[in-house]
């Protein structure tokens, strides 16, 4: 009896194991099928969201134009996007096309997650149409790893009514910004809303402010960077930037502005249509960023890249180049609230707000090739400096010393 | 002879000795496979990674090199790591304390009989059952500086999550709020195990409620209390979601507990190797505590 039972046990155990193995095999082979299917992953939004819908509509146009191809678009929220891409790379199940953050391009390229497009870009011959700052984000060691999809700039949104009441004009320098914001503060309102949340997202405004002072982003233990951080800290302590900014993302900052809780905000063009739609009564306009030594915006952009394990890179390239046609972009960009990354897309919308953003984009900053692979780290360190000095746990000087030490270490590796 | 016979009888009636056959092991195969694939493998993988150099390229292509104790030397010699470790201990200590006190108070309250007791007790458990995403966001909204309920009630305009001290207090309270009902259930079971005759005897001897609580309830509740504290400590020490959703470790790293620190290293900075050191340390502390706990438990049993 003992022997028979043991045999049964062994067979069943083996059966279970075989089942596990078979399951593993199934999921592998399932992915390879589907001849004319292209996968595209993006973090803009789902088809029902104002930031996601335009892309889905554009892809549908491509689908309709190419009856033999189906594009399967997958939305992955921004916070999970890079992690998901990384995990899929380890499992060799990358999408054919990935719409990635421009500053992440270098990281993804050096990790072998996205393919070198060098052989395709040459014959295509449209690289000169792209703005230099945008194109530079696709370059790693002389190779091209992506095609800029869109670009976005930051500018100052201001509440026309509130500025009029206070008798002030949109500020043109940062000294004016501090004075104007102070005048606009009071009656349960703050002068300026910014996002200063933990992590890279909260680094945008500190970077814009430091660039204005003439600082270099990899060298922040300098008088220039210090004057920038000093001023932001001063404005937060004076209440003309709400201390809540340290907990706000860009959407939170937008909500403050939309509800009249902040008279101005520094934000990207993403919110133009959303504000128009959700707060039709709000009277607002945009102005260029204040300018001291420079008036550079932080470039916010995405690049289209081909997944390294894509089984259909030709199809992926066809989709990418189709999406980048000026005629398609011309209709897509105003709806998506983004700006063209190339110079042959006339803006037919005749929208004065878009004109300001387009003008601001001409003076844009993006991390250089050395900084780009570590930009997420460096931005986190800069944001930590703002948090430390604004929450009072360190002086701006010490906060920047700490940040510099961390930045040096990040860049040394 | 007269002694051995009843002894045998007692033995056989208490623990019938049966031979375990191979087929019976079959029943544990699914459990073993499950634990092996979902717990042991990732755990071992993590520990192995802490001895390798693993960046984003190694995650994608494999072939990570072993670097011995380099990652440990890097982390254990780093002020940021110890700062985060300290923050973790403060957060965990605070949460366990509040959880235990609140849990015990609730347990004592629900130990009495009153109409609607069961309904109320079930409702309280909601806090424990509620997904953290929901509760953490509710806390975040309550504490919001502009629209938060707390500010409306107090008539203040304080950004509770924007200041180091209040942010730490907030995540501690939010965690304790969800753990307290769990502690209550455990402690209530302990309370119900204490014989009523002890209190009767104490009352006859003239002991007041405080003396009864201090001399009977607390000492007899000690084993359950230890278990409760240990379980709370373990689940708090590894809490990521509540803190990350409420503050993301901010402001200025004031609530950057070890799991958040490890998350940032791994998924923001792609330093998977040193992140693995941080998560391994995250494992070591509760394991050491558990060993002490089981030792003391065994001592109590043998005593």
Tab-separated table of C-alpha atoms in Angstrom, chain A residues 65 154 215 227 283:
chain	number	residue	atom	x	y	z
A	65	UNK	CA	-6.268	54.468	-42.739
A	154	UNK	CA	5.579	76.361	-18.458
A	215	UNK	CA	22.443	78.780	-12.246
A	227	UNK	CA	19.415	83.392	-4.665
A	283	UNK	CA	-11.069	85.170	-16.452
